[in-house]
Amino acid sequence: RRGRPGRGRGEPMSTRFLADTAVLTGRSLRHVTRSPDTIVTTTIMPIAFMLLFVYVFGGSIRTGSDAYVDYLLPGILIITVASGISYTAFRLFTDLSSGIFERFQSMPIARSAVLWAHVLTSVVASVISLAVVVLVALLMGFRSGAGPLAWLAVVGILVLFTVALTWIAVIVGLSAKSVDGVSAFSYPLILLPFVSSAFVLTAAMPGPVRAFAENQPVTSIVDTIRRLFGQQPAGTDIWVALAWCAGILVVAYVLALAAYRRRTS
């Protein structure tokens, strides 16, 4: 303990923040590896939706795509991200309830590193779940001629969306009063893709529903990913999608830091 504060005083703040974040992220990832049901659970539901819609409803849904799984996959990827977010809030709530945050406050570590560790853990877990879902989609007949740059763009958008939603989860984890409250918040996020272009064309929706579907973040993100997979110009959708992700990220990050200060003051 005597050596650590001295080392902290002699290091640049950025170096100390990165080092602390790396250590705490490793701790959080070890918790995930000890509970593999977390990743299993976050992949089972999206895969179940994909199987249901492709093999049960897919024959009666007209989207103009040669294979419905090609049309469906971007929305399933969004659901995969949303289904894993609740675990971030749960892990954060558990740390607060166990008193580990008080121990962290007494140590010479960067305050925000604690939150960023949970965010990075969420990103790693989501990437693993997304990879599993894509593999299953390939087995179901999904095909894309997209090149490496298009795939990198898809990954970048999904990671940015994951980070944005995870900071919302951080707010919930810091503010929730019970485990039930922590778990329930992800349900609206999972349901949001159902009122978008994820499963059906928005043109077939009633007026008010269509207006909402066409002006919410999931539709622009799904349409962008679908165009990238289909080797089509992303157009303005990609900028709208990035604007939504960046806007959610900035607002959620500011609110999360405020909630953290209130909770630890």
Short mmCIF file of C-alpha atoms in Angstrom, two decimals:
data_model
loop_
_atom_site.label_atom_id
_atom_site.label_comp_id
_atom_site.label_asym_id
_atom_site.label_seq_id
_atom_site.Cartn_x
_atom_site.Cartn_y
_atom_site.Cartn_z
CA ARG A 1 0.00 0.00 0.00
CA ARG A 2 2.88 2.39 0.77
CA GLY A 3 4.38 1.86 -2.69
CA ARG A 4 1.18 2.33 -4.63
CA PRO A 5 0.42 5.98 -3.73
CA GLY A 6 3.99 6.96 -4.54
CA ARG A 7 3.77 5.25 -7.89
CA GLY A 8 0.48 7.04 -8.56
CA ARG A 9 2.04 10.45 -7.81
CA GLY A 10 4.89 9.82 -10.22
CA GLU A 11 2.74 8.66 -13.14
CA PRO A 12 0.80 10.78 -15.60
CA MET A 13 -2.93 10.72 -14.91
CA SER A 14 -3.71 9.13 -18.30
CA THR A 15 -1.23 6.29 -17.69
CA ARG A 16 -2.62 5.68 -14.24
CA PHE A 17 -6.19 5.68 -15.56
CA LEU A 18 -5.34 3.15 -18.29
CA ALA A 19 -3.47 0.90 -15.89
CA ASP A 20 -6.25 0.97 -13.30
CA THR A 21 -8.90 0.36 -15.94
CA ALA A 22 -6.97 -2.63 -17.30
CA VAL A 23 -6.65 -4.19 -13.85
CA LEU A 24 -10.31 -3.67 -12.97
CA THR A 25 -11.44 -4.89 -16.40
CA GLY A 26 -9.45 -8.09 -15.85
CA ARG A 27 -11.21 -8.53 -12.51
CA SER A 28 -14.64 -8.06 -14.09
CA LEU A 29 -13.85 -10.40 -16.99
CA ARG A 30 -12.78 -13.10 -14.54
CA HIS A 31 -16.21 -12.86 -12.96
CA VAL A 32 -17.78 -13.37 -16.38
CA THR A 33 -15.62 -16.41 -17.14
CA ARG A 34 -16.63 -17.92 -13.80
CA SER A 35 -20.26 -17.49 -14.83
CA PRO A 36 -20.40 -18.57 -18.49
CA ASP A 37 -24.20 -18.72 -18.29
CA THR A 38 -24.09 -14.93 -18.73
CA ILE A 39 -22.88 -15.21 -22.34
CA VAL A 40 -25.01 -18.32 -22.95
CA THR A 41 -28.14 -16.50 -21.78
CA THR A 42 -27.45 -13.42 -23.87
CA THR A 43 -27.07 -15.55 -27.01
CA ILE A 44 -29.90 -18.05 -26.51
CA MET A 45 -32.73 -15.51 -26.71
CA PRO A 46 -31.54 -13.77 -29.93
CA ILE A 47 -30.90 -17.14 -31.56
CA ALA A 48 -34.35 -18.33 -30.49
CA PHE A 49 -35.89 -15.21 -32.07
CA MET A 50 -33.91 -15.82 -35.25
CA LEU A 51 -35.02 -19.45 -35.47
CA LEU A 52 -38.63 -18.50 -34.76
CA PHE A 53 -38.86 -15.71 -37.32
CA VAL A 54 -36.93 -17.47 -40.07
CA TYR A 55 -38.50 -20.93 -39.84
CA VAL A 56 -41.98 -20.09 -38.52
CA PHE A 57 -42.89 -16.56 -39.65
CA GLY A 58 -40.37 -16.01 -42.43
CA GLY A 59 -42.45 -17.63 -45.16
CA SER A 60 -45.29 -15.13 -44.71
CA ILE A 61 -43.17 -11.98 -44.34
CA ARG A 62 -42.34 -10.07 -47.50
CA THR A 63 -39.25 -7.88 -47.34
CA GLY A 64 -37.89 -8.08 -50.87
CA SER A 65 -34.80 -10.00 -49.76
CA ASP A 66 -33.84 -13.31 -51.32
CA ALA A 67 -33.44 -14.87 -47.87
CA TYR A 68 -35.31 -13.59 -44.85
CA VAL A 69 -32.35 -14.36 -42.58
CA ASP A 70 -30.33 -11.79 -44.56
CA TYR A 71 -32.96 -9.16 -43.82
CA LEU A 72 -33.43 -10.28 -40.20
CA LEU A 73 -29.85 -10.59 -38.93
CA PRO A 74 -29.11 -6.86 -38.32
CA GLY A 75 -32.11 -6.62 -35.99
CA ILE A 76 -31.10 -9.81 -34.18
CA LEU A 77 -27.65 -8.33 -33.61
CA ILE A 78 -29.25 -5.29 -31.95
CA ILE A 79 -31.33 -7.58 -29.72
CA THR A 80 -28.14 -9.47 -28.82
CA VAL A 81 -26.53 -6.25 -27.64
CA ALA A 82 -29.63 -5.19 -25.69
CA SER A 83 -30.03 -8.58 -24.00
CA GLY A 84 -26.49 -8.43 -22.61
CA ILE A 85 -26.76 -4.91 -21.24
CA SER A 86 -28.75 -5.91 -18.15
CA TYR A 87 -25.82 -7.97 -16.89
CA THR A 88 -23.69 -4.84 -16.75
CA ALA A 89 -26.24 -3.13 -14.54
CA PHE A 90 -26.49 -6.29 -12.43
CA ARG A 91 -22.71 -6.57 -11.94
CA LEU A 92 -22.49 -2.91 -11.01
CA PHE A 93 -25.41 -3.19 -8.58
CA THR A 94 -23.78 -6.26 -7.01
CA ASP A 95 -20.49 -4.42 -6.52
CA LEU A 96 -22.29 -1.53 -4.85
CA SER A 97 -24.28 -3.85 -2.59
CA SER A 98 -21.19 -5.81 -1.55
CA GLY A 99 -19.32 -2.68 -0.47
CA ILE A 100 -16.48 -3.14 -2.96
CA PHE A 101 -16.93 0.45 -4.19
CA GLU A 102 -16.11 1.75 -0.71
CA ARG A 103 -12.90 -0.28 -0.80
CA PHE A 104 -12.04 1.11 -4.23
CA GLN A 105 -12.56 4.66 -2.92
CA SER A 106 -9.99 4.06 -0.20
CA MET A 107 -7.41 2.96 -2.79
CA PRO A 108 -5.27 5.24 -4.99
CA ILE A 109 -7.05 4.43 -8.24
CA ALA A 110 -8.74 6.61 -10.83
CA ARG A 111 -12.41 6.96 -9.90
CA SER A 112 -13.82 6.62 -13.41
CA ALA A 113 -11.72 3.49 -14.03
CA VAL A 114 -14.24 1.53 -11.96
CA LEU A 115 -17.06 2.41 -14.35
CA TRP A 116 -15.01 2.03 -17.52
CA ALA A 117 -14.00 -1.47 -16.43
CA HIS A 118 -17.66 -2.51 -16.40
CA VAL A 119 -18.22 -0.84 -19.77
CA LEU A 120 -15.27 -2.62 -21.40
CA THR A 121 -16.37 -5.94 -19.93
CA SER A 122 -19.79 -5.38 -21.47
CA VAL A 123 -18.19 -4.72 -24.87
CA VAL A 124 -16.07 -7.89 -24.72
CA ALA A 125 -19.03 -10.06 -23.66
CA SER A 126 -21.25 -8.53 -26.37
CA VAL A 127 -18.64 -9.11 -29.10
CA ILE A 128 -18.42 -12.78 -28.13
CA SER A 129 -22.23 -13.11 -28.15
CA LEU A 130 -22.47 -11.31 -31.51
CA ALA A 131 -19.87 -13.64 -33.02
CA VAL A 132 -21.86 -16.68 -31.90
CA VAL A 133 -25.09 -15.27 -33.34
CA VAL A 134 -23.41 -14.54 -36.69
CA LEU A 135 -22.04 -18.09 -36.82
CA VAL A 136 -25.53 -19.50 -36.24
CA ALA A 137 -26.92 -17.17 -38.92
CA LEU A 138 -24.32 -18.52 -41.37
CA LEU A 139 -25.48 -22.05 -40.59
CA MET A 140 -29.05 -20.90 -41.30
CA GLY A 141 -28.09 -19.59 -44.72
CA PHE A 142 -27.01 -16.00 -44.13
CA ARG A 143 -24.65 -14.83 -46.84
CA SER A 144 -22.96 -11.50 -47.46
CA GLY A 145 -20.52 -10.39 -50.10
CA ALA A 146 -19.40 -7.48 -47.91
CA GLY A 147 -15.67 -6.85 -47.86
CA PRO A 148 -13.40 -6.38 -44.82
CA LEU A 149 -14.05 -2.62 -44.61
CA ALA A 150 -17.82 -3.14 -44.57
CA TRP A 151 -17.50 -5.77 -41.84
CA LEU A 152 -15.26 -3.44 -39.84
CA ALA A 153 -17.87 -0.70 -40.21
CA VAL A 154 -20.58 -3.07 -38.94
CA VAL A 155 -18.43 -4.06 -35.96
CA GLY A 156 -17.65 -0.40 -35.25
CA ILE A 157 -21.31 0.61 -35.26
CA LEU A 158 -22.28 -2.32 -33.01
CA VAL A 159 -19.46 -1.57 -30.55
CA LEU A 160 -20.38 2.12 -30.44
CA PHE A 161 -24.03 1.18 -29.86
CA THR A 162 -22.97 -1.26 -27.13
CA VAL A 163 -20.90 1.40 -25.35
CA ALA A 164 -23.79 3.89 -25.55
CA LEU A 165 -26.32 1.43 -24.12
CA THR A 166 -23.86 0.24 -21.48
CA TRP A 167 -23.59 3.74 -20.03
CA ILE A 168 -27.38 3.69 -19.71
CA ALA A 169 -26.96 0.39 -17.86
CA VAL A 170 -24.41 2.08 -15.60
CA ILE A 171 -27.00 4.70 -14.64
CA VAL A 172 -29.48 1.95 -13.80
CA GLY A 173 -26.92 -0.07 -11.85
CA LEU A 174 -26.03 2.99 -9.77
CA SER A 175 -29.64 4.09 -9.20
CA ALA A 176 -31.60 0.84 -8.81
CA LYS A 177 -32.96 -0.11 -5.41
CA SER A 178 -33.40 -3.85 -6.08
CA VAL A 179 -32.22 -6.66 -8.33
CA ASP A 180 -35.65 -6.77 -9.99
CA GLY A 181 -35.33 -3.13 -10.96
CA VAL A 182 -31.89 -3.77 -12.44
CA SER A 183 -33.08 -6.71 -14.51
CA ALA A 184 -36.28 -5.13 -15.82
CA PHE A 185 -34.76 -2.07 -17.48
CA SER A 186 -33.42 -4.00 -20.48
CA TYR A 187 -36.90 -5.17 -21.57
CA PRO A 188 -37.79 -1.90 -23.36
CA LEU A 189 -34.45 -2.02 -25.16
CA ILE A 190 -35.14 -5.57 -26.35
CA LEU A 191 -38.67 -4.65 -27.47
CA LEU A 192 -37.58 -1.50 -29.35
CA PRO A 193 -36.35 -3.43 -32.44
CA PHE A 194 -39.84 -4.89 -32.86
CA VAL A 195 -41.13 -1.38 -33.62
CA SER A 196 -38.54 -0.70 -36.30
CA SER A 197 -37.44 -2.00 -39.68
CA ALA A 198 -35.69 -4.95 -37.98
CA PHE A 199 -38.34 -7.56 -38.78
CA VAL A 200 -40.67 -6.04 -41.36
CA LEU A 201 -40.75 -3.09 -43.73
CA THR A 202 -41.97 0.06 -42.00
CA ALA A 203 -44.15 0.86 -45.03
CA ALA A 204 -46.60 -1.84 -43.89
CA MET A 205 -47.12 -0.24 -40.46
CA PRO A 206 -50.03 2.06 -39.47
CA GLY A 207 -49.30 5.80 -39.70
CA PRO A 208 -48.35 6.69 -36.08
CA VAL A 209 -46.43 3.44 -35.59
CA ARG A 210 -44.61 3.96 -38.88
CA ALA A 211 -43.66 7.52 -37.90
CA PHE A 212 -42.19 6.28 -34.63
CA ALA A 213 -40.43 3.32 -36.28
CA GLU A 214 -38.78 5.48 -38.92
CA ASN A 215 -37.53 8.05 -36.42
CA GLN A 216 -35.99 5.95 -33.68
CA PRO A 217 -32.33 4.85 -33.44
CA VAL A 218 -32.77 1.13 -34.10
CA THR A 219 -34.17 1.64 -37.61
CA SER A 220 -31.25 3.78 -38.80
CA ILE A 221 -28.70 1.39 -37.27
CA VAL A 222 -30.41 -1.72 -38.68
CA ASP A 223 -30.80 -0.16 -42.14
CA THR A 224 -27.14 0.87 -42.16
CA ILE A 225 -25.92 -2.61 -41.22
CA ARG A 226 -28.27 -4.18 -43.76
CA ARG A 227 -26.92 -1.96 -46.53
CA LEU A 228 -23.32 -2.71 -45.55
CA PHE A 229 -24.00 -6.44 -45.61
CA GLY A 230 -25.75 -6.04 -48.98
CA GLN A 231 -22.85 -4.09 -50.52
CA GLN A 232 -25.10 -1.07 -51.02
CA PRO A 233 -24.31 2.61 -50.37
CA ALA A 234 -25.18 3.41 -46.75
CA GLY A 235 -26.39 6.88 -47.72
CA THR A 236 -27.53 9.19 -44.96
CA ASP A 237 -28.56 6.28 -42.72
CA ILE A 238 -25.01 5.75 -41.48
CA TRP A 239 -24.71 9.38 -40.36
CA VAL A 240 -28.07 9.26 -38.64
CA ALA A 241 -27.06 6.00 -36.93
CA LEU A 242 -23.74 7.46 -35.78
CA ALA A 243 -25.47 10.62 -34.55
CA TRP A 244 -27.93 8.56 -32.50
CA CYS A 245 -25.12 6.45 -30.99
CA ALA A 246 -22.93 9.46 -30.22
CA GLY A 247 -25.83 11.44 -28.76
CA ILE A 248 -26.94 8.59 -26.50
CA LEU A 249 -23.34 7.98 -25.44
CA VAL A 250 -22.63 11.58 -24.47
CA VAL A 251 -25.87 12.08 -22.55
CA ALA A 252 -25.67 8.70 -20.79
CA TYR A 253 -21.99 9.22 -19.88
CA VAL A 254 -22.66 12.62 -18.29
CA LEU A 255 -25.65 11.30 -16.35
CA ALA A 256 -23.74 8.19 -15.27
CA LEU A 257 -20.87 10.26 -13.84
CA ALA A 258 -23.38 12.44 -12.00
CA ALA A 259 -25.10 9.35 -10.58
CA TYR A 260 -21.72 7.93 -9.56
CA ARG A 261 -20.77 11.10 -7.72
CA ARG A 262 -24.09 11.12 -5.89
CA ARG A 263 -23.80 7.46 -4.97
CA THR A 264 -20.22 7.64 -3.70
CA SER A 265 -20.28 11.07 -2.06
#
